[in-house]
Every structure is written in structure tokens, then in C-alpha cells.
Amino acid sequence: MATISRWHEDIRLSVHNAPIYPIRGATLLPVHMTSKKIVFLHMQKTAGSDIAAQFYQSRFGKGFFPEDLRASLAYLPRHIVDRYGFFYGHGYRRYEIANIPGEKLLFTFFRDPVERLVSHYDWLASYRLDIENRVIPQPETIPVKTMSCEEFFSSTTINHIPAFNNYYTRTIYEFFCDESTDDITRMCAVALERLDEFDFIGLLDDYGASLDCLGRMVDVRFEDAFTRPKVNETIALPGENEFHEGGGRFNVSPDTFQHILERNGADIQLYQQACALAQRRFGLSNDRIVSGFSTQGVLHRGYETTRFHIDTAGHLLFGPYERLNAGDHVVTFELKAAQYRRSAATLDGETVVAVLDVVGFDGEDREFARQDITWAEIGTDRFTAFSLAISAALPISRLECRIYATGACELEAPVSLRVARAAAKTLQRK
């Protein structure tokens, strides 16, 4: 967990009697009702639909400014705009926000830029082209449906789609400057300088803790990110695109991947600074918290937390079939011997009780790491951490972190695990 900022610590100590919500892995912050107008700069493919949906289900639901009236926001009488409390969209400009009366709380969310743009490709490729019902994507994106991953990212088509060309940098620059430019150096400098003006920056990698922290700022209790169904999730549409597998494969050559990094160098730099700010100001982790696993065991809701449990041979945990950017990473599993249905086994210390592995696709299906866990290495009174180092030159599709129980004893594990960047080689600007 990242170091808590002194500012947040002073607040926590000075209002230690303030009511607080239970928290899942983030710093305890005081709850306070905000009277500010909420402005959400929604970056594409960063769980924005889910965040907006959760706000809609909260006390802000009746105060949503209609998204289809965005074009009129800057020109409506201020007393009419004042009726609304929540404003969100992909491309707000400063002159639009200036027409919203009163104090405002501005926030946004970031995602690893390479993962975001690959997710955007998946979304465009899966978009159903339904001419009869007038359901079509943006005209310039229609060719994506006929291209493989390699063909698309090495083509000139992406030159015409802003989402694939330093999208974060351009969006933030245009928001603060009310203008467009092709000067990437200027855009990057301004975006880096103005990033700190957001009242909150969330990270998709640490989504649960981000929602916890944001909820305390606006007095909203968000649903558990580990169990809530995903909103606007990209899925494969059979027969729609022979190359698209709903995120199942990211199959490009090393040269094409290098081209992607160079084309989005400003976004990579901006994302690194956003992570540092989120860590310093809100106590968010720079590690990725992976959840959404499947299991052949059962879900046990204990006194401390929710855990997976299994007392027979089989996979205690597998999945979640996510994407992970290229680089060197450390995946940390946690295990303990359980005693729910039978007393602790008497086993030889060398008996293998579990097998940990990490598999996925980075140009080919392969096993990135594997480790046998013996009875002597785990305990019954606490969780023991086991770290597996993995390395990939290309992004990993369908990342699967698995715990196989041999059936020698009962085992349990938390419902999420941590993936840390050991060395972010591919995230350095070229």
C-alpha cells in the first residue's frame, strides 16, 4: 500500500470521531456531504459507464444533466443548469464547465494506456454493424471490423481515430485550453502541468480502493467492485468479426508494438504522473489488484474478509482472463490451510498441497511461471504470500492466475491478488 499523504493523515486525526464506512484496502477518510457540482471527465474504456451508473443509483441520480443536451450546456441559462448536480462526458471543454454555477468537484479515471487502446480496438471490432436499425460505429472505425490486430495497428486508419493517438493527453489539453492542436510537445507539457487540478484521480488498476476514496469525498457508498457485474463490457459477437475474440488475443509483431508505444509516448508519460499523484494524494496503490476469479471451491464469508475455500482436489482459483501490459511483473498469491470441515492434516512437510501458475498469450499460449507449494510452506493461523515473477515482451491476453489444490488438505485464498510492476521497461517514453 502506498504511503498516505500528510494532508490526508492530518484530516483523519483531526476528525477521528467522524463517521466512516468500512473500507477495502484503502486509507480511512472521513465521510462528508458535498454540495459541489460533480463533473466527471469520462476517458474512453476506463470503466466510466460503470462509474456513471453507480452515481445514477445514488443520491445524484435525479440530478444527472442529460447527456444528449451536452451541446447546449454552455448556452443554457445558469438558473436552469443549477438544477443539476452531476455532469459527465468524454470531451468537456472549459467554457462548458464555466456555465455550471457554484463550486465544482472535478474527477477522472485512468487506465494503463496500452491496455486502454487495445480494449478500444476490441470494442470497435465487436461493434455490431446493423444498418437496418441504424446501429453503426463512427464511420472512420468501420474498417476495423475487417482487420486483424496487426493489420489495424500498423495501418494508416489509426491516424484518423483520436483514441489511438495520445488520447489522454489530447483530452486533458483540450479541456483546459479550449482549443485543438497537433503540437504533441505542447499538449504533453500542458497536460502534465494541469493534471494536479483534478480534485480526484482514480486508477482502474486499483478500482475498488479508488471507488472507496471517491465515495468518501461525495458521500456515496459504491457497490463492491469485486462482485458487481461489469457495465458496457466488450464481448465477442459470433460472426461479426473473424479476427476479434473479445479480448482473447492481442497478436502483433514486436515492431508494431514498438510503433504503438512511440505513437502514444505522451500518454505513457502522463499516466505515470497520474499514478504518482493518485498514490501521493489518495493513498492508491501503483500495483494492479486483480479480482473476478472463478473457483471450483466455495465462497466463505468469514469475520475478516471474503475468501475462496476448497477441501478437495481442483482449482481453488482461476482466471480472471484479463489483459496485462508487457514488462516485468510480480504476481503475489496468498494461501493458508483451512479447518472448516476437518481438522488440520498431519502431512509430511514435503507433500505438495497446491500448484501455482500464471498462463496467458503474448504471441503464443504459454506458462509464464509455476511453483509447487508444500505443506511445510503454509500455515493454519495466517496467510502466507508466494510471489511469482513473470516477464513478457508483448501485452499478455487472457491472463490467468491459478491455484490448483491437490486435495491433501483444505485450502483458502483471498478473492483478489496483487500484480506489481517489477520494472516498467515498456512504459518508458521512447
PDB file of C-alpha atoms in Angstrom, residues 5-288:
ATOM      1  CA  SER A   5      -0.147  11.763   2.248  1.00  0.00           C
ATOM      2  CA  ARG A   6       0.446  14.038   5.262  1.00  0.00           C
ATOM      3  CA  TRP A   7      -2.603  16.066   4.271  1.00  0.00           C
ATOM      4  CA  HIS A   8      -4.941  13.085   4.455  1.00  0.00           C
ATOM      5  CA  GLU A   9      -3.344  11.910   7.701  1.00  0.00           C
ATOM      6  CA  ASP A  10      -3.929  15.323   9.332  1.00  0.00           C
ATOM      7  CA  ILE A  11      -7.588  15.202   8.328  1.00  0.00           C
ATOM      8  CA  ARG A  12      -8.020  11.681   9.657  1.00  0.00           C
ATOM      9  CA  LEU A  13      -6.513  12.563  13.034  1.00  0.00           C
ATOM     10  CA  SER A  14      -8.427  15.818  13.441  1.00  0.00           C
ATOM     11  CA  VAL A  15     -11.832  14.241  12.752  1.00  0.00           C
ATOM     12  CA  HIS A  16     -11.323  10.834  14.318  1.00  0.00           C
ATOM     13  CA  ASN A  17     -14.905  10.874  15.607  1.00  0.00           C
ATOM     14  CA  ALA A  18     -16.405  11.436  12.167  1.00  0.00           C
ATOM     15  CA  PRO A  19     -18.495   8.538  10.774  1.00  0.00           C
ATOM     16  CA  ILE A  20     -16.679   6.270   8.346  1.00  0.00           C
ATOM     17  CA  TYR A  21     -17.620   3.420   6.065  1.00  0.00           C
ATOM     18  CA  PRO A  22     -15.878   0.045   6.122  1.00  0.00           C
ATOM     19  CA  ILE A  23     -13.070   0.129   3.547  1.00  0.00           C
ATOM     20  CA  ARG A  24     -11.469  -2.457   1.313  1.00  0.00           C
ATOM     21  CA  GLY A  25      -7.752  -1.852   1.333  1.00  0.00           C
ATOM     22  CA  ALA A  26      -7.617   1.947   1.207  1.00  0.00           C
ATOM     23  CA  THR A  27      -6.879   4.733   3.668  1.00  0.00           C
ATOM     24  CA  LEU A  28      -9.726   5.594   6.062  1.00  0.00           C
ATOM     25  CA  LEU A  29     -11.028   9.051   5.185  1.00  0.00           C
ATOM     26  CA  PRO A  30     -13.886  10.956   6.872  1.00  0.00           C
ATOM     27  CA  VAL A  31     -17.268  10.974   5.211  1.00  0.00           C
ATOM     28  CA  HIS A  32     -18.610  14.403   4.369  1.00  0.00           C
ATOM     29  CA  MET A  33     -21.589  15.506   2.313  1.00  0.00           C
ATOM     30  CA  THR A  34     -20.526  17.566  -0.689  1.00  0.00           C
ATOM     31  CA  SER A  35     -22.659  20.378  -2.056  1.00  0.00           C
ATOM     32  CA  LYS A  36     -20.404  20.814  -5.060  1.00  0.00           C
ATOM     33  CA  LYS A  37     -21.431  20.065  -8.618  1.00  0.00           C
ATOM     34  CA  ILE A  38     -19.807  16.800  -9.717  1.00  0.00           C
ATOM     35  CA  VAL A  39     -18.032  16.900 -13.099  1.00  0.00           C
ATOM     36  CA  PHE A  40     -16.752  13.566 -14.417  1.00  0.00           C
ATOM     37  CA  LEU A  41     -14.335  13.736 -17.355  1.00  0.00           C
ATOM     38  CA  HIS A  42     -15.009  10.262 -18.733  1.00  0.00           C
ATOM     39  CA  MET A  43     -11.992   8.795 -20.517  1.00  0.00           C
ATOM     40  CA  GLN A  44     -12.998   6.137 -23.014  1.00  0.00           C
ATOM     41  CA  LYS A  45     -12.648   2.481 -21.904  1.00  0.00           C
ATOM     42  CA  THR A  46     -11.827   3.272 -18.268  1.00  0.00           C
ATOM     43  CA  ALA A  47     -14.984   1.852 -16.603  1.00  0.00           C
ATOM     44  CA  GLY A  48     -16.709   5.228 -16.947  1.00  0.00           C
ATOM     45  CA  SER A  49     -20.076   3.676 -17.778  1.00  0.00           C
ATOM     46  CA  ASP A  50     -19.973   1.675 -14.570  1.00  0.00           C
ATOM     47  CA  ILE A  51     -18.938   4.710 -12.506  1.00  0.00           C
ATOM     48  CA  ALA A  52     -21.736   6.833 -14.005  1.00  0.00           C
ATOM     49  CA  ALA A  53     -24.239   4.020 -13.421  1.00  0.00           C
ATOM     50  CA  GLN A  54     -23.281   3.822  -9.758  1.00  0.00           C
ATOM     51  CA  PHE A  55     -23.662   7.593  -9.370  1.00  0.00           C
ATOM     52  CA  TYR A  56     -27.063   7.345 -11.047  1.00  0.00           C
ATOM     53  CA  GLN A  57     -28.142   4.756  -8.474  1.00  0.00           C
ATOM     54  CA  SER A  58     -27.032   7.090  -5.665  1.00  0.00           C
ATOM     55  CA  ARG A  59     -28.494  10.341  -4.371  1.00  0.00           C
ATOM     56  CA  PHE A  60     -27.145  12.049  -7.511  1.00  0.00           C
ATOM     57  CA  GLY A  61     -29.493  10.071  -9.768  1.00  0.00           C
ATOM     58  CA  LYS A  62     -32.138  12.784 -10.011  1.00  0.00           C
ATOM     59  CA  GLY A  63     -29.502  15.417 -10.760  1.00  0.00           C
ATOM     60  CA  PHE A  64     -27.929  13.976 -13.930  1.00  0.00           C
ATOM     61  CA  PHE A  65     -27.584  16.529 -16.681  1.00  0.00           C
ATOM     62  CA  PRO A  66     -28.979  14.898 -19.874  1.00  0.00           C
ATOM     63  CA  GLU A  67     -26.080  13.665 -21.958  1.00  0.00           C
ATOM     64  CA  ASP A  68     -27.928  14.329 -25.228  1.00  0.00           C
ATOM     65  CA  LEU A  69     -28.095  18.042 -24.303  1.00  0.00           C
ATOM     66  CA  ARG A  70     -24.347  18.426 -23.910  1.00  0.00           C
ATOM     67  CA  ALA A  71     -24.121  20.697 -26.961  1.00  0.00           C
ATOM     68  CA  SER A  72     -26.369  23.238 -25.220  1.00  0.00           C
ATOM     69  CA  LEU A  73     -24.673  23.201 -21.813  1.00  0.00           C
ATOM     70  CA  ALA A  74     -22.615  26.324 -22.440  1.00  0.00           C
ATOM     71  CA  TYR A  75     -25.628  28.336 -23.603  1.00  0.00           C
ATOM     72  CA  LEU A  76     -28.434  27.398 -21.220  1.00  0.00           C
ATOM     73  CA  PRO A  77     -29.447  29.959 -18.568  1.00  0.00           C
ATOM     74  CA  ARG A  78     -27.408  29.310 -15.432  1.00  0.00           C
ATOM     75  CA  HIS A  79     -30.512  29.015 -13.227  1.00  0.00           C
ATOM     76  CA  ILE A  80     -31.615  26.032 -15.346  1.00  0.00           C
ATOM     77  CA  VAL A  81     -28.191  24.356 -15.252  1.00  0.00           C
ATOM     78  CA  ASP A  82     -28.149  24.901 -11.484  1.00  0.00           C
ATOM     79  CA  ARG A  83     -30.919  22.295 -11.106  1.00  0.00           C
ATOM     80  CA  TYR A  84     -28.432  19.538 -11.923  1.00  0.00           C
ATOM     81  CA  GLY A  85     -25.686  18.078  -9.759  1.00  0.00           C
ATOM     82  CA  PHE A  86     -23.843  15.560 -11.937  1.00  0.00           C
ATOM     83  CA  PHE A  87     -22.265  16.218 -15.333  1.00  0.00           C
ATOM     84  CA  TYR A  88     -20.249  13.704 -17.319  1.00  0.00           C
ATOM     85  CA  GLY A  89     -18.988  13.131 -20.821  1.00  0.00           C
ATOM     86  CA  HIS A  90     -15.965  12.275 -22.963  1.00  0.00           C
ATOM     87  CA  GLY A  91     -14.982  15.705 -24.204  1.00  0.00           C
ATOM     88  CA  TYR A  92     -15.948  18.553 -21.923  1.00  0.00           C
ATOM     89  CA  ARG A  93     -14.440  21.943 -22.596  1.00  0.00           C
ATOM     90  CA  ARG A  94     -13.649  24.607 -20.017  1.00  0.00           C
ATOM     91  CA  TYR A  95     -16.216  27.067 -21.385  1.00  0.00           C
ATOM     92  CA  GLU A  96     -18.943  24.460 -20.856  1.00  0.00           C
ATOM     93  CA  ILE A  97     -17.895  23.829 -17.266  1.00  0.00           C
ATOM     94  CA  ALA A  98     -17.740  27.592 -16.650  1.00  0.00           C
ATOM     95  CA  ASN A  99     -21.513  27.803 -17.200  1.00  0.00           C
ATOM     96  CA  ILE A 100     -22.188  25.439 -14.289  1.00  0.00           C
ATOM     97  CA  PRO A 101     -22.930  27.622 -11.228  1.00  0.00           C
ATOM     98  CA  GLY A 102     -21.236  27.118  -7.879  1.00  0.00           C
ATOM     99  CA  GLU A 103     -18.235  25.115  -6.738  1.00  0.00           C
ATOM    100  CA  LYS A 104     -17.327  22.009  -8.707  1.00  0.00           C
ATOM    101  CA  LEU A 105     -15.588  18.738  -7.918  1.00  0.00           C
ATOM    102  CA  LEU A 106     -13.728  17.508 -10.996  1.00  0.00           C
ATOM    103  CA  PHE A 107     -12.580  13.905 -11.287  1.00  0.00           C
ATOM    104  CA  THR A 108     -11.431  11.360 -13.851  1.00  0.00           C
ATOM    105  CA  PHE A 109     -10.087   7.811 -14.063  1.00  0.00           C
ATOM    106  CA  PHE A 110      -7.001   6.470 -15.831  1.00  0.00           C
ATOM    107  CA  ARG A 111      -6.051   3.064 -17.146  1.00  0.00           C
ATOM    108  CA  ASP A 112      -2.748   1.733 -18.458  1.00  0.00           C
ATOM    109  CA  PRO A 113      -2.692   3.463 -21.879  1.00  0.00           C
ATOM    110  CA  VAL A 114      -1.671   0.366 -23.843  1.00  0.00           C
ATOM    111  CA  GLU A 115      -4.397  -1.725 -22.223  1.00  0.00           C
ATOM    112  CA  ARG A 116      -6.883   1.071 -22.876  1.00  0.00           C
ATOM    113  CA  LEU A 117      -6.155   1.369 -26.588  1.00  0.00           C
ATOM    114  CA  VAL A 118      -6.211  -2.399 -27.114  1.00  0.00           C
ATOM    115  CA  SER A 119      -9.536  -2.509 -25.279  1.00  0.00           C
ATOM    116  CA  HIS A 120     -10.755   0.257 -27.575  1.00  0.00           C
ATOM    117  CA  TYR A 121      -9.733  -1.781 -30.606  1.00  0.00           C
ATOM    118  CA  ASP A 122     -11.667  -4.752 -29.186  1.00  0.00           C
ATOM    119  CA  TRP A 123     -14.706  -2.555 -28.666  1.00  0.00           C
ATOM    120  CA  LEU A 124     -14.640  -1.168 -32.205  1.00  0.00           C
ATOM    121  CA  ALA A 125     -14.089  -4.607 -33.696  1.00  0.00           C
ATOM    122  CA  SER A 126     -17.007  -6.077 -31.741  1.00  0.00           C
ATOM    123  CA  TYR A 127     -19.441  -3.269 -32.563  1.00  0.00           C
ATOM    124  CA  ARG A 128     -22.443  -4.735 -34.374  1.00  0.00           C
ATOM    125  CA  LEU A 129     -22.817  -3.191 -37.810  1.00  0.00           C
ATOM    126  CA  ASP A 130     -26.611  -3.083 -38.059  1.00  0.00           C
ATOM    127  CA  ILE A 131     -27.547  -0.822 -40.967  1.00  0.00           C
ATOM    128  CA  GLU A 132     -31.257  -1.694 -40.830  1.00  0.00           C
ATOM    129  CA  ASN A 133     -31.554  -0.428 -37.249  1.00  0.00           C
ATOM    130  CA  ARG A 134     -29.110   2.450 -37.768  1.00  0.00           C
ATOM    131  CA  VAL A 135     -26.671   0.928 -35.253  1.00  0.00           C
ATOM    132  CA  ILE A 136     -23.195   1.669 -36.599  1.00  0.00           C
ATOM    133  CA  PRO A 137     -19.942   2.910 -35.075  1.00  0.00           C
ATOM    134  CA  GLN A 138     -18.243   6.116 -36.150  1.00  0.00           C
ATOM    135  CA  PRO A 139     -17.730   5.963 -39.945  1.00  0.00           C
ATOM    136  CA  GLU A 140     -13.922   6.035 -39.771  1.00  0.00           C
ATOM    137  CA  THR A 141     -13.892   2.997 -37.481  1.00  0.00           C
ATOM    138  CA  ILE A 142     -15.904   0.658 -39.710  1.00  0.00           C
ATOM    139  CA  PRO A 143     -12.759  -0.764 -41.441  1.00  0.00           C
ATOM    140  CA  VAL A 144     -11.588  -2.046 -38.048  1.00  0.00           C
ATOM    141  CA  LYS A 145     -14.086  -4.876 -38.369  1.00  0.00           C
ATOM    142  CA  THR A 146     -12.172  -6.288 -41.332  1.00  0.00           C
ATOM    143  CA  MET A 147      -8.675  -6.010 -39.837  1.00  0.00           C
ATOM    144  CA  SER A 148      -6.618  -8.230 -37.636  1.00  0.00           C
ATOM    145  CA  CYS A 149      -4.841  -6.668 -34.674  1.00  0.00           C
ATOM    146  CA  GLU A 150      -1.545  -6.479 -36.571  1.00  0.00           C
ATOM    147  CA  GLU A 151      -3.164  -5.013 -39.683  1.00  0.00           C
ATOM    148  CA  PHE A 152      -5.027  -2.355 -37.718  1.00  0.00           C
ATOM    149  CA  PHE A 153      -2.169  -1.099 -35.541  1.00  0.00           C
ATOM    150  CA  SER A 154       0.254  -0.955 -38.488  1.00  0.00           C
ATOM    151  CA  SER A 155      -2.259   0.745 -40.810  1.00  0.00           C
ATOM    152  CA  THR A 156      -2.919   4.409 -41.547  1.00  0.00           C
ATOM    153  CA  THR A 157      -6.512   4.008 -40.297  1.00  0.00           C
ATOM    154  CA  ILE A 158      -5.483   4.844 -36.739  1.00  0.00           C
ATOM    155  CA  ASN A 159      -4.250   8.255 -37.925  1.00  0.00           C
ATOM    156  CA  HIS A 160      -7.909   9.289 -38.182  1.00  0.00           C
ATOM    157  CA  ILE A 161      -9.087   7.925 -34.817  1.00  0.00           C
ATOM    158  CA  PRO A 162      -8.123  10.150 -31.857  1.00  0.00           C
ATOM    159  CA  ALA A 163      -8.482   7.282 -29.362  1.00  0.00           C
ATOM    160  CA  PHE A 164      -5.254   5.737 -30.688  1.00  0.00           C
ATOM    161  CA  ASN A 165      -3.067   8.831 -30.697  1.00  0.00           C
ATOM    162  CA  ASN A 166      -2.152  10.138 -27.231  1.00  0.00           C
ATOM    163  CA  TYR A 167      -5.824  10.242 -26.314  1.00  0.00           C
ATOM    164  CA  TYR A 168      -5.369  11.132 -22.613  1.00  0.00           C
ATOM    165  CA  THR A 169      -3.000  13.974 -23.416  1.00  0.00           C
ATOM    166  CA  ARG A 170      -5.205  15.475 -26.114  1.00  0.00           C
ATOM    167  CA  THR A 171      -8.392  15.195 -24.000  1.00  0.00           C
ATOM    168  CA  ILE A 172      -6.913  16.949 -20.960  1.00  0.00           C
ATOM    169  CA  TYR A 173      -5.207  19.617 -23.061  1.00  0.00           C
ATOM    170  CA  GLU A 174      -8.427  20.458 -24.909  1.00  0.00           C
ATOM    171  CA  PHE A 175     -10.383  20.528 -21.646  1.00  0.00           C
ATOM    172  CA  PHE A 176      -8.119  23.093 -20.015  1.00  0.00           C
ATOM    173  CA  CYS A 177      -7.207  25.127 -23.115  1.00  0.00           C
ATOM    174  CA  ASP A 178     -10.472  25.174 -25.094  1.00  0.00           C
ATOM    175  CA  GLU A 179      -8.558  24.584 -28.318  1.00  0.00           C
ATOM    176  CA  SER A 180      -7.114  21.858 -30.525  1.00  0.00           C
ATOM    177  CA  THR A 181      -3.549  21.485 -31.747  1.00  0.00           C
ATOM    178  CA  ASP A 182      -1.285  18.879 -33.300  1.00  0.00           C
ATOM    179  CA  ASP A 183       1.719  20.040 -31.276  1.00  0.00           C
ATOM    180  CA  ILE A 184       2.168  16.977 -29.082  1.00  0.00           C
ATOM    181  CA  THR A 185       5.040  18.536 -27.128  1.00  0.00           C
ATOM    182  CA  ARG A 186       2.859  21.468 -26.109  1.00  0.00           C
ATOM    183  CA  MET A 187      -0.126  19.238 -25.327  1.00  0.00           C
ATOM    184  CA  CYS A 188       2.014  16.988 -23.143  1.00  0.00           C
ATOM    185  CA  ALA A 189       3.563  19.892 -21.225  1.00  0.00           C
ATOM    186  CA  VAL A 190       0.176  21.465 -20.505  1.00  0.00           C
ATOM    187  CA  ALA A 191      -1.478  18.165 -19.554  1.00  0.00           C
ATOM    188  CA  LEU A 192       1.338  17.305 -17.138  1.00  0.00           C
ATOM    189  CA  GLU A 193       1.141  20.766 -15.580  1.00  0.00           C
ATOM    190  CA  ARG A 194      -2.662  20.825 -15.197  1.00  0.00           C
ATOM    191  CA  LEU A 195      -3.175  17.232 -14.056  1.00  0.00           C
ATOM    192  CA  ASP A 196      -2.983  18.275 -10.412  1.00  0.00           C
ATOM    193  CA  GLU A 197      -6.102  20.446 -10.839  1.00  0.00           C
ATOM    194  CA  PHE A 198      -8.358  17.393 -10.713  1.00  0.00           C
ATOM    195  CA  ASP A 199      -9.948  17.017  -7.287  1.00  0.00           C
ATOM    196  CA  PHE A 200      -9.710  13.250  -7.638  1.00  0.00           C
ATOM    197  CA  ILE A 201      -7.847  10.857  -9.943  1.00  0.00           C
ATOM    198  CA  GLY A 202      -8.870   7.206  -9.871  1.00  0.00           C
ATOM    199  CA  LEU A 203      -6.924   4.238 -11.216  1.00  0.00           C
ATOM    200  CA  LEU A 204      -8.587   1.318 -12.916  1.00  0.00           C
ATOM    201  CA  ASP A 205      -5.818  -0.982 -11.662  1.00  0.00           C
ATOM    202  CA  ASP A 206      -6.844  -0.163  -8.075  1.00  0.00           C
ATOM    203  CA  TYR A 207     -10.536   0.202  -8.857  1.00  0.00           C
ATOM    204  CA  GLY A 208     -12.028  -0.879  -5.532  1.00  0.00           C
ATOM    205  CA  ALA A 209      -9.852   1.461  -3.462  1.00  0.00           C
ATOM    206  CA  SER A 210     -10.467   4.259  -5.993  1.00  0.00           C
ATOM    207  CA  LEU A 211     -14.227   3.940  -5.559  1.00  0.00           C
ATOM    208  CA  ASP A 212     -13.845   3.821  -1.782  1.00  0.00           C
ATOM    209  CA  CYS A 213     -11.858   7.050  -1.772  1.00  0.00           C
ATOM    210  CA  LEU A 214     -14.167   8.820  -4.229  1.00  0.00           C
ATOM    211  CA  GLY A 215     -17.217   7.672  -2.250  1.00  0.00           C
ATOM    212  CA  ARG A 216     -15.898   9.336   0.879  1.00  0.00           C
ATOM    213  CA  MET A 217     -15.422  12.612  -0.963  1.00  0.00           C
ATOM    214  CA  VAL A 218     -19.014  12.734  -2.269  1.00  0.00           C
ATOM    215  CA  ASP A 219     -20.829  10.675   0.409  1.00  0.00           C
ATOM    216  CA  VAL A 220     -21.773   7.793  -1.877  1.00  0.00           C
ATOM    217  CA  ARG A 221     -21.481   4.141  -0.924  1.00  0.00           C
ATOM    218  CA  PHE A 222     -20.470   2.365  -4.126  1.00  0.00           C
ATOM    219  CA  GLU A 223     -21.055  -1.328  -4.693  1.00  0.00           C
ATOM    220  CA  ASP A 224     -18.210  -3.774  -4.176  1.00  0.00           C
ATOM    221  CA  ALA A 225     -16.102  -3.643  -7.338  1.00  0.00           C
ATOM    222  CA  PHE A 226     -15.090  -7.289  -6.831  1.00  0.00           C
ATOM    223  CA  THR A 227     -18.650  -8.598  -7.157  1.00  0.00           C
ATOM    224  CA  ARG A 228     -20.514  -6.002  -9.225  1.00  0.00           C
ATOM    225  CA  PRO A 229     -21.244  -7.091 -12.829  1.00  0.00           C
ATOM    226  CA  LYS A 230     -19.325  -5.072 -15.410  1.00  0.00           C
ATOM    227  CA  VAL A 231     -21.202  -2.387 -17.344  1.00  0.00           C
ATOM    228  CA  ASN A 232     -20.556  -1.885 -21.078  1.00  0.00           C
ATOM    229  CA  GLU A 233     -18.150  -4.828 -21.161  1.00  0.00           C
ATOM    230  CA  THR A 234     -16.752  -5.680 -24.590  1.00  0.00           C
ATOM    231  CA  ILE A 235     -17.842  -9.153 -25.696  1.00  0.00           C
ATOM    232  CA  ALA A 236     -17.298 -11.190 -28.835  1.00  0.00           C
ATOM    233  CA  LEU A 237     -20.138 -11.248 -31.340  1.00  0.00           C
ATOM    234  CA  PRO A 238     -20.170 -14.548 -33.269  1.00  0.00           C
ATOM    235  CA  GLY A 239     -19.914 -13.999 -36.997  1.00  0.00           C
ATOM    236  CA  GLU A 240     -19.295 -10.260 -36.638  1.00  0.00           C
ATOM    237  CA  ASN A 241     -15.522 -10.266 -36.991  1.00  0.00           C
ATOM    238  CA  GLU A 242     -13.391 -13.310 -37.673  1.00  0.00           C
ATOM    239  CA  PHE A 243     -10.348 -11.623 -36.133  1.00  0.00           C
ATOM    240  CA  HIS A 244     -11.986 -10.480 -32.920  1.00  0.00           C
ATOM    241  CA  GLU A 245     -12.168 -12.705 -29.842  1.00  0.00           C
ATOM    242  CA  GLY A 246     -13.480 -10.334 -27.182  1.00  0.00           C
ATOM    243  CA  GLY A 247     -10.047  -9.537 -25.793  1.00  0.00           C
ATOM    244  CA  GLY A 248      -8.835 -13.084 -26.216  1.00  0.00           C
ATOM    245  CA  ARG A 249      -5.803 -12.239 -28.323  1.00  0.00           C
ATOM    246  CA  PHE A 250      -3.515  -9.265 -28.869  1.00  0.00           C
ATOM    247  CA  ASN A 251      -1.427 -10.585 -31.731  1.00  0.00           C
ATOM    248  CA  VAL A 252       1.041  -8.032 -33.114  1.00  0.00           C
ATOM    249  CA  SER A 253       4.701  -8.167 -34.029  1.00  0.00           C
ATOM    250  CA  PRO A 254       7.365  -6.605 -31.764  1.00  0.00           C
ATOM    251  CA  ASP A 255       7.916  -3.859 -34.371  1.00  0.00           C
ATOM    252  CA  THR A 256       4.220  -2.968 -34.397  1.00  0.00           C
ATOM    253  CA  PHE A 257       4.123  -2.917 -30.607  1.00  0.00           C
ATOM    254  CA  GLN A 258       7.095  -0.561 -30.557  1.00  0.00           C
ATOM    255  CA  HIS A 259       5.212   1.647 -33.008  1.00  0.00           C
ATOM    256  CA  ILE A 260       2.241   1.712 -30.606  1.00  0.00           C
ATOM    257  CA  LEU A 261       4.494   2.809 -27.746  1.00  0.00           C
ATOM    258  CA  GLU A 262       6.099   5.567 -29.784  1.00  0.00           C
ATOM    259  CA  ARG A 263       2.758   6.818 -31.069  1.00  0.00           C
ATOM    260  CA  ASN A 264       1.426   7.080 -27.500  1.00  0.00           C
ATOM    261  CA  GLY A 265       4.549   8.226 -25.683  1.00  0.00           C
ATOM    262  CA  ALA A 266       2.885  11.326 -24.212  1.00  0.00           C
ATOM    263  CA  ASP A 267       0.030   9.261 -22.784  1.00  0.00           C
ATOM    264  CA  ILE A 268       2.512   6.866 -21.183  1.00  0.00           C
ATOM    265  CA  GLN A 269       4.296   9.758 -19.508  1.00  0.00           C
ATOM    266  CA  LEU A 270       1.005  11.329 -18.394  1.00  0.00           C
ATOM    267  CA  TYR A 271      -0.226   8.020 -16.990  1.00  0.00           C
ATOM    268  CA  GLN A 272       2.931   7.627 -14.928  1.00  0.00           C
ATOM    269  CA  GLN A 273       2.374  11.063 -13.402  1.00  0.00           C
ATOM    270  CA  ALA A 274      -1.321  10.313 -12.792  1.00  0.00           C
ATOM    271  CA  CYS A 275      -0.332   7.161 -10.898  1.00  0.00           C
ATOM    272  CA  ALA A 276       2.157   9.112  -8.798  1.00  0.00           C
ATOM    273  CA  LEU A 277      -0.455  11.769  -7.966  1.00  0.00           C
ATOM    274  CA  ALA A 278      -3.098   9.186  -7.070  1.00  0.00           C
ATOM    275  CA  GLN A 279      -0.600   7.417  -4.859  1.00  0.00           C
ATOM    276  CA  ARG A 280       0.544  10.572  -3.087  1.00  0.00           C
ATOM    277  CA  ARG A 281      -2.793  12.356  -2.677  1.00  0.00           C
ATOM    278  CA  PHE A 282      -5.246   9.493  -2.201  1.00  0.00           C
ATOM    279  CA  GLY A 283      -3.171   6.574  -0.959  1.00  0.00           C
ATOM    280  CA  LEU A 284      -3.947   4.438  -4.022  1.00  0.00           C
ATOM    281  CA  SER A 285      -1.657   1.570  -4.920  1.00  0.00           C
ATOM    282  CA  ASN A 286       0.508   1.593  -8.015  1.00  0.00           C
ATOM    283  CA  ASP A 287       0.060  -2.185  -8.128  1.00  0.00           C
ATOM    284  CA  ARG A 288      -2.736  -3.859 -10.016  1.00  0.00           C
TER     285      ARG A 288
END
